[in-house]
Short mmCIF file of C-alpha atoms in Angstrom, two decimals:
data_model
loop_
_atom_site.label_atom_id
_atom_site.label_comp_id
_atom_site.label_asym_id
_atom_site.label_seq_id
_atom_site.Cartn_x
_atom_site.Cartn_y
_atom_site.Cartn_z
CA UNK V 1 17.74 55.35 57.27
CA UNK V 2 15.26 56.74 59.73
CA UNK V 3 13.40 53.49 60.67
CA UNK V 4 16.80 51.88 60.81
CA UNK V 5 18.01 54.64 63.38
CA UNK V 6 14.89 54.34 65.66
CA UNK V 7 14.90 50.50 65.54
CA UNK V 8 18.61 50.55 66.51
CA UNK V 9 17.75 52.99 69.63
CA UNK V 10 14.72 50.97 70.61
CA UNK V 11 17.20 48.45 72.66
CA UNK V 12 17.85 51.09 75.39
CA UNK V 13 14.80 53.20 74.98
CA UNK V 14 12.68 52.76 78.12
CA UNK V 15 9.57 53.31 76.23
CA UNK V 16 10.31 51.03 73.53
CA UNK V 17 11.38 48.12 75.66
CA UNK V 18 8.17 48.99 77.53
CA UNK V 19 6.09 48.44 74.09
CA UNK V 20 8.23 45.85 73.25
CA UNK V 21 6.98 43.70 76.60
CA UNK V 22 3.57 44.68 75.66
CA UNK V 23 3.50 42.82 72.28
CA UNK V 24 5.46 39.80 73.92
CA UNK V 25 2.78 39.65 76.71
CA UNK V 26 0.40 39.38 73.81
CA UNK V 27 1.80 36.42 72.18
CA UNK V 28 2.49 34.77 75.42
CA UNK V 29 -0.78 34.78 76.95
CA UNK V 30 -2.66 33.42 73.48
CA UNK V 31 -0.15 30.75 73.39
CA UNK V 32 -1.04 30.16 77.36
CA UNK V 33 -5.00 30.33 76.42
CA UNK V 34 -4.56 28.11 72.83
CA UNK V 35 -2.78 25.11 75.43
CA UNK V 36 -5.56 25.62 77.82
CA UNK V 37 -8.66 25.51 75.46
CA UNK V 38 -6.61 22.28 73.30
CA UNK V 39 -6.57 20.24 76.72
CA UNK V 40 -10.28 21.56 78.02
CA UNK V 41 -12.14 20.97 74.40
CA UNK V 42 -10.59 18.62 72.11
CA UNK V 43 -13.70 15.43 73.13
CA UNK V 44 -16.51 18.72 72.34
CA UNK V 45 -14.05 19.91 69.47
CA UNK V 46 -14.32 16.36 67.82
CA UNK V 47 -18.22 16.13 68.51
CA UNK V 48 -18.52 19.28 66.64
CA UNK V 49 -16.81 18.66 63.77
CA UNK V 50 -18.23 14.78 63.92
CA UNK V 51 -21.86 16.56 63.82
CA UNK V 52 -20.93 18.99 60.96
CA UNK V 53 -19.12 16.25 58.81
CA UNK V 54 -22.37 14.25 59.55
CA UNK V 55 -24.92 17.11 58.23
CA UNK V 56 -22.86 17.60 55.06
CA UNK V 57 -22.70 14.24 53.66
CA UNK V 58 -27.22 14.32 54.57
CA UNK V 59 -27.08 17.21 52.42
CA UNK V 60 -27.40 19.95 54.87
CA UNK V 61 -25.73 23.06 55.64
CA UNK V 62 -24.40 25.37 58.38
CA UNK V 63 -25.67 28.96 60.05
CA UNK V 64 -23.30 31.07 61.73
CA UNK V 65 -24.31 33.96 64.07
CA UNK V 66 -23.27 36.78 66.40
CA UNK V 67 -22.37 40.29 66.93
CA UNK V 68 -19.29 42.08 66.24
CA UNK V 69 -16.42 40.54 66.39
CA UNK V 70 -18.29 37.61 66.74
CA UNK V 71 -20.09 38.49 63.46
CA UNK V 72 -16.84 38.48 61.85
CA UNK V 73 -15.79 35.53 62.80
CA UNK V 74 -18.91 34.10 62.07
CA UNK V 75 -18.58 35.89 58.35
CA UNK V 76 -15.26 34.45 58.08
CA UNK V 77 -15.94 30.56 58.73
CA UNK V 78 -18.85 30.66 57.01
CA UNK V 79 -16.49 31.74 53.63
CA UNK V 80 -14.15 29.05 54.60
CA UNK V 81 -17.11 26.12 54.09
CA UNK V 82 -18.35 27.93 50.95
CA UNK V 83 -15.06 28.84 49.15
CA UNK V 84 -12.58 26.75 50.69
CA UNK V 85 -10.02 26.28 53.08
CA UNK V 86 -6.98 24.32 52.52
CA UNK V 87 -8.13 22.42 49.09
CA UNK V 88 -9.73 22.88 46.30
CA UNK V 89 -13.28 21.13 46.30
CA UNK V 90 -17.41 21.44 46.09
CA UNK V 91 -19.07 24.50 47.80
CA UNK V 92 -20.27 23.53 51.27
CA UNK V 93 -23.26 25.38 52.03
CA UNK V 94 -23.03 27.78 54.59
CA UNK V 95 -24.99 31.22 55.81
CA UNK V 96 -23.18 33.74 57.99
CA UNK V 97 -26.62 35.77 59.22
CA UNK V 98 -25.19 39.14 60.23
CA UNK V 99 -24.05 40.11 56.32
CA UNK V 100 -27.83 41.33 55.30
CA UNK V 101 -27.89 44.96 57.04
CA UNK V 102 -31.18 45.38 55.29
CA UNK V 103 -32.66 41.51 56.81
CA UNK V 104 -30.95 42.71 60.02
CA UNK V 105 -32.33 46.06 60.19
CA UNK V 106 -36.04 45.37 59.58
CA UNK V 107 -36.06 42.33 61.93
CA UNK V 108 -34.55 44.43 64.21
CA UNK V 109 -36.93 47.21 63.79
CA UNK V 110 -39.91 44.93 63.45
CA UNK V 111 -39.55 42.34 66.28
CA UNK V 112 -36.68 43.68 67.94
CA UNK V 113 -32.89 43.11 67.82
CA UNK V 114 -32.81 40.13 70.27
CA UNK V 115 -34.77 37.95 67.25
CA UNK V 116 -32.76 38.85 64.35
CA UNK V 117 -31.10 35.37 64.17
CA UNK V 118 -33.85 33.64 65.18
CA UNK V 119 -35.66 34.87 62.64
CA UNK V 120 -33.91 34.16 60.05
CA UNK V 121 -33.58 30.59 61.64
CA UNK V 122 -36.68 30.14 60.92
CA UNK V 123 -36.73 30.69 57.32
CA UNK V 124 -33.51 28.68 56.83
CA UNK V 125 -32.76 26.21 59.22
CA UNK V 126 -33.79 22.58 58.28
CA UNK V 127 -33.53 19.06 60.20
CA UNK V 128 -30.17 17.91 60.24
CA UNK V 129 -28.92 21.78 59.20
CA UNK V 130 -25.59 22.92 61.78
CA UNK V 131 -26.06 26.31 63.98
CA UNK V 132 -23.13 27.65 64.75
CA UNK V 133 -23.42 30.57 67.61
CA UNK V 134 -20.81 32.97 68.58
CA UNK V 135 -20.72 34.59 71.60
CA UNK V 136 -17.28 35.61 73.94
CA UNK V 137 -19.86 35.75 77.23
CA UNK V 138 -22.37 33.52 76.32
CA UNK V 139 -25.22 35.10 76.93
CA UNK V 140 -26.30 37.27 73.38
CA UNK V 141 -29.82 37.40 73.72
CA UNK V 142 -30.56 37.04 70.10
CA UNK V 143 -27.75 34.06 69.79
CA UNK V 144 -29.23 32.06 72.88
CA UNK V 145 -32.70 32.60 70.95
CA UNK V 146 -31.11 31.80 67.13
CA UNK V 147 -29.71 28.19 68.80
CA UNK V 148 -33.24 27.62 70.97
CA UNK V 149 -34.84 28.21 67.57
CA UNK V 150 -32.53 25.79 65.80
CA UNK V 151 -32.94 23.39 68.32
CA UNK V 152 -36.70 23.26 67.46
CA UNK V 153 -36.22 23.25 63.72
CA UNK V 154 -34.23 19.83 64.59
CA UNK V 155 -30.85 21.09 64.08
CA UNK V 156 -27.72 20.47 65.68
CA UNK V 157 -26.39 23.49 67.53
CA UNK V 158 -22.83 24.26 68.41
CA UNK V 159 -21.78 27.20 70.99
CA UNK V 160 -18.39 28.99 70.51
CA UNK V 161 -18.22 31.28 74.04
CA UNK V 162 -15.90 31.85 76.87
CA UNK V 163 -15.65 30.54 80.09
CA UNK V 164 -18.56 28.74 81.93
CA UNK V 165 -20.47 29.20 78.64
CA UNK V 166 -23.15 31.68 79.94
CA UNK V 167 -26.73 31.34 78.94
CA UNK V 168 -25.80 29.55 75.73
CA UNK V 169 -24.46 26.50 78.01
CA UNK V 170 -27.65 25.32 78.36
CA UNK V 171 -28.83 26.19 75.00
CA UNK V 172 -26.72 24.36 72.55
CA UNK V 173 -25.77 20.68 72.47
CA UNK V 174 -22.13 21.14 72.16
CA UNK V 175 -20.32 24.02 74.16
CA UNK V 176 -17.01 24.99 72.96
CA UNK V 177 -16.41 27.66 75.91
CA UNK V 178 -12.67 28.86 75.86
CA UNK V 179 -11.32 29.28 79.48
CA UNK V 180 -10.56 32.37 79.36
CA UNK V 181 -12.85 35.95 80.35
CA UNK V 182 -10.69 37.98 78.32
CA UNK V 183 -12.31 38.89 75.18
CA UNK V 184 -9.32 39.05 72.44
CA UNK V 185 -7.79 35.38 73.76
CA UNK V 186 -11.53 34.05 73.52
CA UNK V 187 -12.40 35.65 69.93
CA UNK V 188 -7.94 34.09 68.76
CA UNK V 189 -9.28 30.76 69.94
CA UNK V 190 -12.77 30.96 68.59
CA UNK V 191 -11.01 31.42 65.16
CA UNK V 192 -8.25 28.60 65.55
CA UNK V 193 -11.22 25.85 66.74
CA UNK V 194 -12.98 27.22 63.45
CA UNK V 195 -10.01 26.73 61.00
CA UNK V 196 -9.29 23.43 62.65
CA UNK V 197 -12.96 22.53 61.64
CA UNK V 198 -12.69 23.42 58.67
CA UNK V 199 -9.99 21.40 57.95
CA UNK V 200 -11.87 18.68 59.71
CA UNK V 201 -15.25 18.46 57.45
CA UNK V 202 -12.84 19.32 53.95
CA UNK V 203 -10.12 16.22 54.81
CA UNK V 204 -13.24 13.97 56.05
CA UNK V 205 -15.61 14.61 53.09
CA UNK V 206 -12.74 15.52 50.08
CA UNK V 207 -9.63 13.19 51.25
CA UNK V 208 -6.70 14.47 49.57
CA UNK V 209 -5.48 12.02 46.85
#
């Protein structure tokens, strides 16, 4: 009866209605920034799921990387290739690089934080492999230096950023920069173009009967 009462009052509160507008403003401007990024990066979209379908049926895999909520995101996709995502099917191999604090750490503490990906490119990454980088300004130090290590390894590389791209415009084949500078609209469309290449590889490599 109490959550009813204050739900009913919220129509005239000032406050509420204020909170209210908030939340709208919210799903208004990702819906703004989701058209945007669909009619700026569909031809790049395509070319980066064309280039992951490509590595999976040679037998490779993909690397995600980046920091925070990047890392999370990064975490997150890579599950969807390894589990799965809308079908049941064969693992896809996939590495998220963040999720060893102890690999992290002593890379971090050895070399220095801006080589803990690259690193750890190096000991993975294989001709034909997929690095995925995440970064909402494009210019992560140790993600421009993970996809310039890729890109010597022979792998294809694939940028998730903001807009212009940043430094990691120039260092990874395909550039998936959302046109957008705010940071939560960025990371909302980092994870749709994800799930919609997810769906992509699993439909392309395990057509539903």
């Amino acid at each position: 009866m109490r959550l009813a009462s204050m739900s009913h009052s919220s129509a005239t509160h000032p406050a509420a209605s204020s909170l209210s507008g908030l939340l709208q403003a919210n799903f208004d401007a990702h819906a703004d920034c989701q058209r945007r990024t669909a009619a700026a990066l569909l031809p790049a979209l395509t070319a980066a799921a064309e280039a992951m379908i490509a590595a999976y049926r040679a037998g490779g895999k993909a690397i995600f990387f980046g920091n925070g909520g990047s890392a999370a995101d990064a975490q997150h996709l890579a599950a969807e290739f390894l589990g799965r995502y809308l079908q049941d099917r064969p693992a896809l191999p996939s590495l998220a690089l963040a999720v060893n604090t102890s690999v992290v750490t002593a890379i971090g503490n050895d070399y220095g934080y801006d080589r803990v990906f690259a690193r750890q490119i190096e000991a993975w990454a294989r001709p034909g492999d997929v690095a995925v980088g995440l970064s909402t300004s494009g210019n992560s130090a140790n993600v421009v230096a993970a996809l310039a290590a890729a890109r010597e390894r022979g792998c294809r590389t694939i940028a998730f950023t903001g807009e212009g791209g940043g430094k990691m415009a120039a260092a990874a084949e395909i550039l998936l920069a959302v046109p957008s500078r705010e940071t939560p609209r960025i990371q909302e469309c980092h994870m749709l173009m994800g799930h919609a290449l997810c769906q992509a590889v699993e439909q392309a490599l395990f057509p539903p009967a």
